[in-house]
Amino acid sequence: MPAGPLAGASCLRGAQAGWARRFAAALPAGVTEEDRAALTDVRNIGISAHIDSGKTTLTERILFYTGRIHAIHEVRGKDGVGAKMDSMDLEREKGITIQSAATFCRWKDLYINIIDTPGHVDFTIEVERALRVLDGAILVLCSVGGVQSQSITVDRQMRRYDVPRVAFINKLDRAGADPWKVIKQMRDKLRLNAAAVQMPIGHEDSLRGLVDLVERRAFHFEGPSGEQVVEVPVPAELQAEVEKRRAELVEHVAEVDDQLGELFVLEEPVDGEMLADAIRRSVLNLKFVPVFMGSAFKNRGVQLLLDGVQDYLPSPLDVNNFAFDLDKSEDKVLLPCSRSGPLVALAFKLEEGRFGQLTYMRIYSGMLRKGDNIVNQTSGKRIKVPRLVRMHSDELEDISEASAGDIVAMFGVECASGDTFCDANTSLAMTSISVPEPVMSLAVAPRARDQSANFSKALNRFTKEDPTFKVAMDPESGQTIVSGMGELHLEIYVERMKREYKVDCEVGKPRVNYRETITRRAEFDYLHKKQSGGQGQYGRVSGYLEPLPADHPTKFEFENGIVGNAIPPNFIPACEKGFKEAVNAGALIGHPVEGVRVVLTDGAAHAVDSSELAFKLACMFAFKQGYEKAAPTILEPIMNVEVTVPSEFQGTVIGDVNRRKGIIMGSEQEGDDVVINAHVPLNEMFGYSTGLRSMTQGKGEFTMEYQAHMPVSGDTQAELTSHYKAARAAGK
């Protein structure tokens, strides 16, 4: 390890006595003193943020200061090396992070597992997967851009998985940097109880160091890579500002922490240790977000952020993880993070490596050793652990065992993302990761026939790695259709096929994933009768279809409302299957039907001619009969679009959004720019990036994410329906 990264570390706030005291709370049930000793100094953290706010640069600096790498490289790879965490060629070229590279490092006595997550909305499944297995996170914000649309998305995902977080306001060296504006936006836009635990010494270009508001200590960062952290006196001209900002910090924490609240009400002095304890309690209870600041690119503030990770983010012992007991109809059970407990591990990411499939796992309980026999709870298969590794971006470090709280990878095991692994006597499963539905499709085909084997191999690998990337065959045209979360998402996969599998693809026009639904209740009564010598087919079903409420958790519901045995009970599953198949393709444009409840109220069967097939077919035709009477309508995906443009282009851009059938939800001024928020149909958003660039002389940028499926207008529905009918007629 170089001397540089830890030089001057003794000047940093260790608060070791307070640290030990903070962990002296009662041990959770099932956790031993041995577990506490092993896990107190472990942190599983993610770094999540808006695109281009400097996540990968920050991770690179953390790896440098913790001695994992010995030189710093920038993201776009101008020096031909590229940042350590961006291990795919494509990532280095585009300067964006596509996959969550997992890496492990040490800071003082702390073991840190870091997952570097993508910032593009198209890759949110990566972010979701990373957050699912983390104990804490760093939310990185740009001091100029502030809270942007992806920051809101990432924050929403952190709330979903109850991830305690600290914030890091990056790029303080840039012109227009204003950390106080960003903190105000965190409170207003993200509704977070946030306050600064540091303040900068100097501004923009002249950023020299930081003041720690908790301990009232100031630090400068010296040396060619800012590796020497030197304590200096707090500048006299900042004393009053430091006290004002510290009082604001105490007030925000006192609002959510009873112990500090008492001191605050009694106007007692609050020392550094009391305040640090209160901040930690509030962060663990998800009631407060401490805000750190600095400039990763200029090597300012990263070591103090690492101290903050140690002081405020939880160890695996501080987080409650729940599993489902499969023997007791999926009852929720608390899973203690104990090495002596039963093995429970979750596969949260898959990659096709040089030596076969690489499975990233978070171990929640128990021990996993090389050569152990474990069971995949999803498939029920027993497997032997062939090889265990600890990840450092795309480099591997072999280990013989791993225990509760670790994030490791396993080789050569066939499984899917979200599978739970246990030992033979345990039947627990972790909750599955929620996967959003894809919103866009493309027809793809290899240009040369001899590439089709590699083409299939590539699609197979990508679907295993990424649950939001779907592949299907169009039964009418015979084309291969790939679906994903947006243009960039699908473009990247087409590009990866070219680079990794040498497959040149022909790409069709993007297609929108429409849905169909019904708007009113309708009855059906259908008799399916076929006699062709020998046993015939006979099945009669009657009942009604009705729309499901908008907030209903499922998209289709089947209810058997028959009193008595008008249809023998053994045919009811066939009826349900028939209706389920019928909703796969609606009559308007052949897209799936959602938001429908089917209730079966009566029917009739024949002693000889009735069969499962007869009732399945009867239900499929009955659904078509009722569907036509239920005033069906087409739903299209509406995207939440946020456009940031200089103020002089505001009128042009709003006019263009209106022309694209968008609804303006609001616009606000941010410096010289205006941020326009709108809901726009996805079908109107193709090629928008080119249009926006030409409208704004290349100065505009936008992000979009899926909002909801909404009904189309009458003229659009008529146009889509006639296109569908014409295409079917031509196909015949």
XYZ file of C-alpha atoms in Angstrom:
732
model
C 0.000 0.000 0.000
C 1.436 3.448 -0.867
C 2.169 5.780 1.994
C 0.182 8.531 0.268
C -3.441 7.501 0.674
C -3.344 7.293 4.471
C -0.855 10.092 5.130
C -2.331 12.537 7.621
C -5.175 10.148 8.417
C -4.552 10.606 12.128
C -5.791 14.183 11.690
C -9.214 12.899 10.649
C -12.004 12.442 13.105
C -11.730 8.896 14.422
C -13.960 9.323 17.478
C -12.952 5.757 18.314
C -14.215 5.825 21.901
C -17.548 7.237 20.812
C -17.569 4.753 17.955
C -17.255 1.771 20.308
C -19.892 3.272 22.579
C -22.297 3.737 19.708
C -22.123 0.025 18.981
C -22.545 -1.012 22.613
C -26.307 -1.374 22.146
C -27.966 -4.717 22.900
C -27.277 -7.407 20.316
C -30.202 -8.436 18.082
C -31.654 -11.917 18.716
C -29.610 -14.670 17.085
C -26.461 -12.520 16.788
C -23.393 -13.457 18.831
C -20.473 -11.413 20.182
C -18.362 -13.095 17.497
C -20.732 -11.720 14.809
C -20.472 -8.249 16.328
C -16.674 -8.382 16.283
C -16.663 -9.531 12.651
C -19.381 -7.232 11.268
C -19.110 -3.946 13.189
C -16.469 -2.724 10.741
C -18.204 -3.856 7.521
C -20.091 -1.468 5.218
C -22.020 -2.517 2.101
C -22.643 0.725 0.259
C -23.776 1.875 -3.154
C -22.999 5.088 -4.956
C -26.073 6.322 -6.820
C -26.695 9.560 -8.648
C -27.821 11.499 -11.697
C -25.860 11.026 -14.916
C -22.590 13.005 -15.009
C -22.604 13.978 -11.341
C -19.240 12.256 -10.883
C -20.085 8.865 -9.332
C -17.406 6.833 -11.084
C -14.787 9.540 -10.479
C -15.693 9.484 -6.775
C -15.373 5.672 -6.653
C -12.011 5.903 -8.401
C -10.757 8.333 -5.730
C -12.064 6.089 -2.922
C -10.147 3.147 -4.420
C -7.002 5.285 -4.637
C -7.173 6.553 -1.046
C -7.905 3.065 0.289
C -4.846 1.706 -1.527
C -6.731 -0.534 -3.997
C -5.256 1.248 -7.026
C -2.011 3.185 -7.279
C -2.843 5.754 -9.947
C -5.919 7.809 -10.850
C -7.515 7.659 -14.319
C -10.397 9.702 -15.673
C -13.681 8.253 -16.892
C -13.525 8.945 -20.629
C -10.225 7.105 -20.911
C -8.297 9.896 -22.667
C -5.117 8.353 -21.293
C -6.074 5.012 -22.832
C -6.725 3.432 -19.421
C -10.109 4.704 -18.197
C -11.567 4.598 -14.708
C -11.201 1.293 -12.845
C -14.923 0.752 -12.308
C -15.930 1.338 -15.970
C -14.604 -1.982 -17.189
C -16.460 -2.295 -20.517
C -14.977 -0.617 -23.622
C -18.329 0.906 -24.427
C -18.501 2.562 -21.012
C -15.078 4.150 -21.420
C -15.966 5.495 -24.828
C -19.345 6.961 -23.845
C -18.187 8.081 -20.394
C -21.200 6.482 -18.704
C -21.418 3.588 -16.250
C -23.517 0.717 -17.559
C -23.038 -2.170 -15.161
C -22.749 -2.059 -11.377
C -19.178 -3.090 -10.847
C -18.740 -4.479 -7.344
C -15.496 -3.829 -5.549
C -14.086 -4.213 -2.103
C -11.611 -1.979 -0.222
C -10.340 -1.108 3.289
C -10.346 2.273 5.005
C -8.523 2.252 8.383
C -10.251 -0.663 10.219
C -13.246 -0.622 7.887
C -14.091 -3.197 5.170
C -16.163 -1.530 2.443
C -18.023 -3.297 -0.395
C -18.908 -0.688 -3.020
C -21.359 -1.113 -5.859
C -20.952 1.555 -8.540
C -24.363 1.941 -10.184
C -25.394 3.382 -13.575
C -26.843 6.896 -13.726
C -28.875 6.550 -16.939
C -32.603 5.994 -16.417
C -32.471 3.156 -18.951
C -30.410 1.128 -16.511
C -32.541 1.573 -13.398
C -32.840 -2.217 -12.917
C -29.101 -2.221 -12.166
C -29.645 0.492 -9.548
C -32.630 -1.376 -8.067
C -30.651 -4.603 -7.841
C -27.729 -2.855 -6.173
C -29.945 -1.074 -3.628
C -31.762 -4.313 -2.818
C -28.597 -5.837 -1.370
C -26.992 -2.770 0.197
C -27.136 -1.564 3.780
C -26.437 2.097 3.012
C -25.829 4.443 0.093
C -24.118 7.646 -0.945
C -26.374 9.893 -3.028
C -24.085 12.000 -5.223
C -25.405 15.373 -6.391
C -23.816 17.944 -8.682
C -23.289 21.321 -6.978
C -24.275 23.078 -10.236
C -27.057 20.824 -11.593
C -28.509 20.075 -8.137
C -31.430 17.657 -7.799
C -32.283 16.406 -11.297
C -34.876 13.930 -12.532
C -32.677 10.859 -12.061
C -31.800 11.997 -8.515
C -35.539 11.854 -7.802
C -35.765 8.353 -9.355
C -32.796 7.078 -7.350
C -34.160 8.617 -4.153
C -37.514 6.926 -4.781
C -35.733 3.586 -5.200
C -33.786 4.144 -1.948
C -37.045 4.795 -0.105
C -38.574 1.610 -1.546
C -35.778 -0.490 -0.076
C -35.387 1.611 3.132
C -31.730 2.385 2.433
C -30.144 4.836 4.926
C -28.063 7.376 3.039
C -25.596 10.217 3.215
C -25.361 12.798 0.432
C -22.198 14.058 -1.256
C -22.387 17.343 -3.164
C -19.699 16.972 -5.815
C -17.997 19.364 -8.270
C -17.644 22.267 -5.793
C -14.718 23.476 -7.934
C -16.982 24.305 -10.897
C -18.216 27.792 -11.785
C -21.709 28.326 -10.403
C -21.307 25.730 -7.629
C -23.789 26.398 -4.822
C -24.109 23.626 -2.191
C -26.710 25.561 -0.169
C -29.030 25.738 -3.197
C -28.657 21.945 -3.604
C -29.517 21.308 0.081
C -32.627 23.499 -0.316
C -33.611 21.440 -3.400
C -33.110 18.212 -1.411
C -35.582 19.509 1.149
C -38.090 20.865 -1.398
C -37.918 18.317 -4.248
C -36.913 15.122 -2.443
C -38.676 16.002 0.817
C -35.573 14.951 2.763
C -34.631 16.227 6.198
C -31.115 17.192 5.102
C -28.446 19.480 6.532
C -24.740 20.029 5.886
C -22.174 18.408 8.190
C -19.404 20.320 6.368
C -18.891 23.676 4.696
C -16.322 24.659 2.056
C -13.243 26.820 2.620
C -12.982 28.888 -0.537
C -15.288 28.944 -3.518
C -15.265 27.415 -7.021
C -11.641 27.591 -8.376
C -10.275 28.634 -4.989
C -11.735 25.623 -3.064
C -8.968 24.801 -0.555
C -10.572 22.592 2.065
C -13.563 21.877 4.298
C -14.779 22.612 7.818
C -16.245 19.696 9.802
C -19.293 21.304 11.471
C -19.781 18.428 13.939
C -16.343 18.816 15.565
C -15.655 22.435 14.430
C -12.386 21.375 12.769
C -10.958 22.487 9.416
C -8.942 20.433 6.893
C -6.871 21.158 3.782
C -6.001 18.541 1.150
C -2.381 18.620 0.024
C -0.084 16.576 -2.202
C -0.387 15.931 -5.967
C -3.518 13.802 -5.490
C -4.915 15.429 -2.336
C -3.801 12.410 -0.300
C -2.454 14.401 2.661
C -5.264 15.607 4.905
C -3.902 18.403 7.068
C -5.812 19.894 9.987
C -5.725 23.720 10.000
C -7.383 26.322 12.247
C -10.908 27.333 11.202
C -10.437 30.626 9.236
C -11.437 33.614 11.392
C -13.688 35.045 8.648
C -15.709 31.783 8.626
C -16.221 31.443 12.411
C -19.635 33.139 12.448
C -20.807 31.200 9.356
C -19.610 27.893 10.907
C -21.638 28.532 14.086
C -24.710 29.502 12.065
C -24.500 26.362 9.876
C -23.812 24.133 12.904
C -26.869 25.535 14.713
C -28.936 24.727 11.596
C -27.542 21.150 11.625
C -28.353 20.685 15.343
C -31.890 22.001 14.776
C -32.592 19.591 11.881
C -31.299 16.564 13.827
C -33.094 17.637 17.043
C -36.409 17.560 15.141
C -36.093 13.786 14.645
C -33.915 12.612 17.584
C -35.440 12.720 21.080
C -32.160 12.752 23.018
C -30.735 15.687 21.083
C -34.180 17.317 21.044
C -34.166 17.539 24.868
C -30.758 19.258 24.875
C -31.924 21.613 22.116
C -35.105 22.615 23.991
C -33.118 23.217 27.208
C -30.551 25.205 25.157
C -27.745 23.033 26.503
C -24.430 22.997 24.585
C -24.088 20.055 22.165
C -20.579 18.615 21.815
C -19.268 16.759 18.760
C -19.744 13.252 20.126
C -23.374 13.850 21.185
C -24.149 15.351 17.777
C -22.405 12.506 15.880
C -24.341 9.910 17.937
C -27.636 11.689 17.210
C -26.855 11.951 13.465
C -26.078 8.230 13.331
C -29.327 7.276 15.118
C -31.347 9.536 12.790
C -29.681 8.175 9.639
C -30.339 4.559 10.702
C -33.984 5.454 11.371
C -34.225 6.995 7.848
C -35.108 10.375 9.344
C -32.072 12.454 8.395
C -29.538 12.762 5.552
C -26.164 14.311 6.469
C -24.680 16.261 3.544
C -20.949 16.033 2.791
C -19.299 18.072 0.058
C -16.149 18.365 -2.014
C -14.733 17.775 -5.478
C -13.766 14.219 -6.389
C -12.063 15.399 -9.586
C -9.894 17.906 -7.680
C -9.314 15.394 -4.823
C -11.064 17.392 -2.111
C -13.224 15.874 0.623
C -13.203 12.178 -0.306
C -11.365 10.985 2.839
C -13.800 12.894 5.078
C -16.679 11.254 3.198
C -15.126 7.827 3.973
C -15.044 8.817 7.651
C -18.721 9.734 7.301
C -19.449 6.273 5.845
C -17.780 4.788 8.948
C -19.532 7.094 11.408
C -23.064 7.275 10.017
C -23.898 4.419 7.636
C -25.056 1.075 9.066
C -23.112 -2.155 9.390
C -24.980 -5.360 8.389
C -25.946 -5.731 12.086
C -27.879 -2.437 12.082
C -30.236 -3.388 9.280
C -33.314 -5.611 9.575
C -33.583 -8.062 6.687
C -36.720 -10.137 6.198
C -37.114 -13.453 4.394
C -40.163 -15.515 3.427
C -40.610 -18.892 5.075
C -41.658 -21.200 2.238
C -42.837 -23.915 4.670
C -45.329 -21.544 6.316
C -47.051 -20.119 3.209
C -44.453 -17.363 2.800
C -44.719 -15.857 6.290
C -42.327 -12.937 6.756
C -39.523 -13.761 9.204
C -36.711 -11.578 10.547
C -33.328 -12.896 9.432
C -30.510 -12.166 11.936
C -27.174 -11.365 10.261
C -25.302 -14.193 11.981
C -22.449 -16.401 10.787
C -23.818 -19.275 12.878
C -27.336 -19.059 11.361
C -28.673 -21.025 8.355
C -27.214 -20.064 4.969
C -29.373 -17.559 3.042
C -27.852 -15.767 0.034
C -29.462 -13.746 -2.769
C -28.167 -13.721 -6.371
C -28.615 -10.097 -7.403
C -26.594 -9.891 -10.612
C -25.408 -12.257 -13.334
C -22.597 -11.829 -15.811
C -21.126 -14.049 -18.468
C -17.435 -14.128 -17.521
C -14.379 -15.695 -19.128
C -14.867 -18.845 -17.008
C -18.646 -19.228 -17.308
C -21.494 -17.510 -15.511
C -20.505 -15.177 -12.700
C -23.200 -14.794 -10.007
C -22.954 -11.817 -7.644
C -24.403 -12.716 -4.232
C -25.198 -11.010 -0.959
C -24.992 -13.387 2.004
C -27.624 -12.482 4.587
C -27.043 -15.312 7.049
C -24.682 -18.234 7.652
C -21.404 -19.218 5.975
C -20.658 -20.188 2.368
C -17.538 -22.251 1.662
C -15.974 -23.486 -1.550
C -17.199 -27.060 -2.151
C -20.417 -26.651 -0.088
C -23.677 -28.177 -1.324
C -26.423 -25.546 -1.521
C -30.004 -25.458 -2.846
C -31.498 -22.938 -5.278
C -34.919 -22.238 -3.703
C -36.484 -21.110 -6.998
C -35.649 -24.215 -9.038
C -35.111 -26.670 -6.145
C -31.773 -27.782 -7.681
C -28.842 -28.800 -5.469
C -25.507 -27.368 -6.564
C -21.924 -27.533 -5.374
C -20.061 -24.219 -4.945
C -17.216 -24.543 -7.474
C -15.332 -21.287 -6.899
C -15.819 -18.205 -4.698
C -14.309 -14.841 -5.580
C -14.293 -11.290 -4.244
C -14.752 -8.713 -6.977
C -12.611 -5.743 -7.853
C -14.429 -4.300 -10.898
C -13.621 -7.011 -13.494
C -10.671 -8.558 -11.615
C -11.161 -11.554 -9.342
C -9.657 -12.438 -5.993
C -10.161 -16.088 -4.956
C -11.454 -16.726 -1.407
C -12.198 -20.000 0.381
C -15.218 -18.835 2.417
C -17.604 -15.942 2.918
C -20.019 -15.163 5.727
C -23.132 -13.137 6.613
C -22.785 -9.519 5.500
C -20.419 -10.236 2.581
C -20.931 -9.461 -1.106
C -19.101 -12.062 -3.211
C -19.358 -13.800 -6.577
C -19.685 -17.473 -7.464
C -18.583 -19.172 -10.679
C -20.168 -21.724 -12.955
C -23.621 -21.885 -11.339
C -26.753 -21.785 -13.511
C -29.373 -19.514 -11.932
C -31.423 -16.395 -12.577
C -31.247 -12.930 -11.053
C -33.247 -12.832 -7.796
C -32.774 -16.530 -6.890
C -32.182 -17.407 -3.214
C -29.587 -20.014 -2.167
C -29.871 -21.903 1.139
C -28.431 -25.003 2.768
C -30.408 -28.249 2.439
C -32.384 -27.870 5.719
C -33.562 -24.291 5.160
C -36.546 -23.148 3.125
C -36.303 -19.360 3.229
C -36.451 -17.030 0.228
C -35.577 -13.357 0.041
C -38.153 -11.077 -1.562
C -37.878 -10.960 -5.320
C -36.652 -7.781 -6.907
C -39.396 -5.721 -8.562
C -38.858 -5.565 -12.325
C -40.474 -2.783 -14.399
C -42.240 -3.709 -17.648
C -40.304 -2.790 -20.836
C -41.714 0.209 -22.744
C -40.057 -0.049 -26.151
C -39.410 -2.764 -28.748
C -37.148 -3.132 -31.781
C -36.999 -5.759 -34.496
C -33.411 -7.040 -34.809
C -31.812 -9.542 -37.164
C -28.207 -10.466 -37.977
C -27.033 -9.080 -41.351
C -25.172 -12.274 -42.269
C -26.691 -15.727 -41.932
C -23.498 -17.247 -40.484
C -23.788 -14.906 -37.473
C -27.097 -16.346 -36.257
C -25.478 -18.736 -33.714
C -23.630 -15.859 -32.036
C -26.792 -13.730 -32.270
C -28.761 -16.335 -30.274
C -25.910 -16.704 -27.782
C -25.798 -12.928 -27.217
C -29.577 -12.636 -26.685
C -29.518 -15.575 -24.290
C -26.778 -13.984 -22.205
C -28.366 -10.510 -22.134
C -31.780 -11.812 -21.019
C -30.156 -13.719 -18.148
C -28.128 -10.696 -17.077
C -30.898 -8.131 -17.334
C -34.525 -8.950 -16.473
C -35.770 -5.725 -18.173
C -34.351 -6.892 -21.522
C -36.916 -9.225 -23.123
C -36.714 -11.224 -26.356
C -39.734 -12.563 -28.250
C -40.583 -13.882 -31.689
C -43.284 -12.106 -33.687
C -45.524 -15.018 -34.747
C -46.777 -13.162 -37.855
C -43.583 -11.680 -39.303
C -41.136 -14.214 -37.792
C -38.894 -11.325 -36.657
C -36.935 -11.330 -33.397
C -38.280 -8.529 -31.187
C -36.173 -7.143 -28.315
C -37.804 -4.958 -25.663
C -36.266 -2.673 -23.073
C -36.461 0.516 -21.038
C -35.745 3.048 -23.793
C -33.755 3.914 -26.902
C -30.365 4.056 -25.160
C -30.960 0.729 -23.388
C -31.625 -1.119 -26.658
C -28.906 0.760 -28.584
C -26.321 -0.356 -26.022
C -27.324 -4.015 -26.410
C -27.163 -3.795 -30.226
C -23.718 -2.216 -29.843
C -22.609 -4.916 -27.368
C -23.633 -7.628 -29.852
C -21.343 -6.009 -32.406
C -18.392 -5.654 -30.023
C -18.573 -8.790 -27.921
C -20.096 -11.256 -30.389
C -19.066 -9.709 -33.762
C -22.731 -9.695 -34.846
C -23.782 -6.831 -37.127
C -27.509 -6.251 -36.643
C -30.183 -4.801 -38.863
C -32.461 -2.767 -36.624
C -36.083 -2.020 -37.480
C -38.111 1.048 -36.508
C -38.704 1.246 -32.752
C -42.133 0.008 -31.687
C -44.137 1.160 -28.732
C -45.541 -1.405 -26.302
C -49.211 -0.474 -26.307
C -51.778 -2.127 -24.056
C -55.537 -2.557 -24.380
C -58.219 -2.342 -21.692
C -61.997 -2.174 -21.287
C -64.014 0.780 -20.032
C -67.334 -0.809 -19.033
C -68.899 -4.044 -17.858
C -70.089 -6.507 -20.533
C -71.798 -9.916 -20.430
C -70.744 -12.989 -22.382
C -72.506 -16.290 -23.042
C -70.751 -18.622 -25.449
C -71.314 -22.206 -26.488
C -68.419 -24.054 -28.091
C -69.748 -27.144 -29.862
C -67.931 -29.254 -32.406
C -68.934 -32.672 -33.683
C -66.674 -34.416 -36.165
C -67.186 -38.124 -35.649
C -65.966 -39.785 -32.462
C -65.690 -37.639 -29.344
C -66.716 -34.016 -30.035
C -66.083 -30.818 -28.119
C -68.680 -29.195 -25.902
C -68.422 -26.335 -23.414
C -70.700 -23.451 -22.529
C -69.570 -20.533 -20.371
C -71.367 -17.385 -19.317
C -70.469 -14.477 -17.063
C -69.173 -10.929 -17.406
C -66.030 -8.807 -17.824
C -65.480 -5.613 -15.854
C -62.648 -3.081 -15.534
C -60.339 -3.402 -12.500
C -59.725 -0.297 -10.345
C -56.717 1.783 -11.508
C -54.657 1.048 -8.378
C -55.293 -2.719 -8.463
C -52.074 -4.744 -7.860
C -52.728 -7.283 -10.658
C -53.479 -6.644 -14.329
C -55.885 -9.575 -14.727
C -58.189 -11.300 -12.278
C -60.271 -14.444 -12.721
C -63.131 -15.230 -10.373
C -65.221 -18.374 -10.289
C -68.698 -17.192 -9.278
C -70.524 -20.415 -10.181
C -72.757 -21.809 -7.440
C -73.043 -25.567 -7.755
C -71.426 -27.693 -10.453
C -72.766 -26.257 -13.723
C -69.176 -26.615 -14.931
C -67.381 -29.547 -13.223
C -64.646 -28.183 -10.876
C -61.890 -30.056 -12.723
C -62.539 -27.860 -15.832
C -62.301 -24.518 -13.975
C -58.443 -24.303 -14.261
C -58.827 -24.836 -18.035
C -61.338 -21.954 -18.133
C -58.874 -19.687 -16.305
C -56.108 -20.732 -18.705
C -58.343 -19.905 -21.685
C -59.081 -16.406 -20.398
C -55.394 -15.832 -19.570
C -54.430 -16.777 -23.121
C -57.162 -14.542 -24.536
C -55.796 -11.427 -22.742
C -52.384 -11.908 -24.398
C -53.710 -10.329 -27.596
C -56.624 -7.881 -27.720
C -58.940 -7.536 -30.709
C -58.111 -3.867 -31.418
C -54.383 -4.009 -32.282
C -53.249 -7.405 -30.981
C -51.473 -6.040 -27.886
C -51.961 -7.497 -24.362
C -55.138 -6.595 -22.468
C -54.821 -5.428 -18.867
C -57.057 -4.111 -16.083
C -59.772 -6.783 -16.594
C -61.661 -8.945 -14.116
C -63.444 -11.983 -15.595
C -66.246 -13.483 -13.516
C -67.704 -16.865 -14.513
C -71.338 -17.160 -13.352
C -72.784 -20.134 -15.239
C -72.085 -22.744 -17.868
C -72.912 -26.210 -19.089
C -70.984 -29.417 -19.720
C -71.615 -32.621 -21.648
C -70.981 -35.986 -20.011
C -68.936 -37.284 -22.977
C -67.893 -34.396 -25.209
C -66.685 -31.899 -22.572
C -62.934 -31.685 -22.078
C -60.311 -29.233 -20.816
C -59.564 -28.187 -24.397
C -63.271 -27.572 -25.132
C -63.653 -25.259 -22.107
C -60.355 -23.495 -22.813
C -61.477 -22.712 -26.369
C -64.975 -21.728 -25.174
C -63.433 -19.201 -22.756
C -61.141 -17.746 -25.420
C -64.081 -17.122 -27.766
C -66.304 -15.929 -24.887
C -63.685 -13.320 -23.962
C -63.629 -12.026 -27.550
C -67.437 -11.855 -27.536
C -67.579 -9.886 -24.265
C -64.543 -7.727 -25.123
C -66.189 -6.193 -28.198
C -69.178 -5.084 -26.074
C -67.015 -3.671 -23.233
C -65.961 -0.489 -25.137
C -62.275 -1.445 -25.439
C -59.632 1.274 -25.692
C -55.881 1.398 -26.402
C -53.396 2.502 -23.733
C -50.026 3.993 -24.650
C -46.923 4.484 -22.460
C -46.625 8.074 -21.240
C -43.128 9.232 -20.328
C -42.192 11.719 -17.643
C -39.844 14.023 -19.580
C -37.606 16.659 -18.010
C -35.995 19.101 -20.436
C -33.275 21.530 -19.335
C -32.668 24.371 -21.825
C -31.362 27.949 -21.753
C -34.236 30.395 -21.092
C -34.218 31.888 -24.614
C -35.370 28.530 -26.060
C -38.224 28.026 -23.585
C -41.034 29.026 -26.005
C -39.693 26.888 -28.859
C -39.274 23.805 -26.671
C -42.714 24.125 -25.019
C -44.272 24.573 -28.478
C -42.516 21.413 -29.670
C -43.700 19.432 -26.600
C -47.286 20.549 -27.307
C -46.879 19.494 -30.948
C -45.822 16.058 -29.696
C -49.144 15.811 -27.770
C -47.356 16.401 -24.455
C -48.887 17.957 -21.340
C -46.685 20.543 -19.611
C -46.696 19.752 -15.871
C -44.563 22.712 -14.815
C -41.433 24.720 -15.499
C -39.019 26.452 -13.157
C -36.087 28.778 -13.560
C -32.659 27.579 -12.461
C -30.049 30.244 -13.070
C -29.930 30.916 -16.832
C -31.712 27.658 -17.599
C -35.328 26.633 -17.438
C -36.372 23.097 -16.454
C -39.567 21.964 -18.190
C -41.426 18.944 -16.862
C -43.944 17.272 -19.184
C -45.832 14.027 -19.750
C -45.396 12.964 -23.394
C -46.516 9.799 -25.248
C -43.488 7.584 -25.943
C -44.544 7.223 -29.583
C -43.894 10.952 -30.044
C -40.454 10.860 -28.395
C -38.498 8.955 -31.064
C -35.549 11.000 -32.291
C -36.254 13.713 -29.732
C -32.588 14.080 -28.780
C -31.714 15.127 -32.356
C -34.688 17.503 -32.521
C -33.839 19.086 -29.173
C -30.212 19.618 -30.159
C -31.167 21.394 -33.382
C -33.788 23.563 -31.593
C -31.384 24.664 -28.867
C -28.069 24.872 -30.788
C -26.909 21.771 -28.908
C -27.433 23.374 -25.474
C -30.538 21.450 -24.398
C -30.619 18.113 -22.614
C -33.426 15.852 -21.487
C -34.146 12.732 -19.458
C -37.242 10.583 -19.548
C -38.652 7.695 -17.566
C -41.816 5.638 -17.755
C -44.787 7.233 -15.980
C -47.880 5.126 -16.777
C -50.036 3.689 -19.562
C -52.887 6.096 -20.455
C -55.752 5.931 -23.017
C -54.961 7.269 -26.500
C -57.106 9.888 -28.243
C -59.969 8.787 -30.530
C -58.170 9.646 -33.793
C -54.988 7.823 -32.685
C -57.061 4.751 -31.786
C -58.783 4.766 -35.182
C -55.406 5.129 -36.955
C -53.749 2.308 -34.945
C -56.720 -0.018 -35.456
C -56.830 0.542 -39.231
C -53.031 -0.026 -39.506
C -53.385 -3.290 -37.576
C -56.270 -4.490 -39.789
C -54.388 -3.553 -42.972
C -51.233 -5.367 -41.777
C -53.240 -8.502 -40.971
C -55.006 -8.405 -44.320
C -51.643 -8.016 -46.115
C -50.206 -10.894 -44.050
C -52.996 -13.186 -45.180
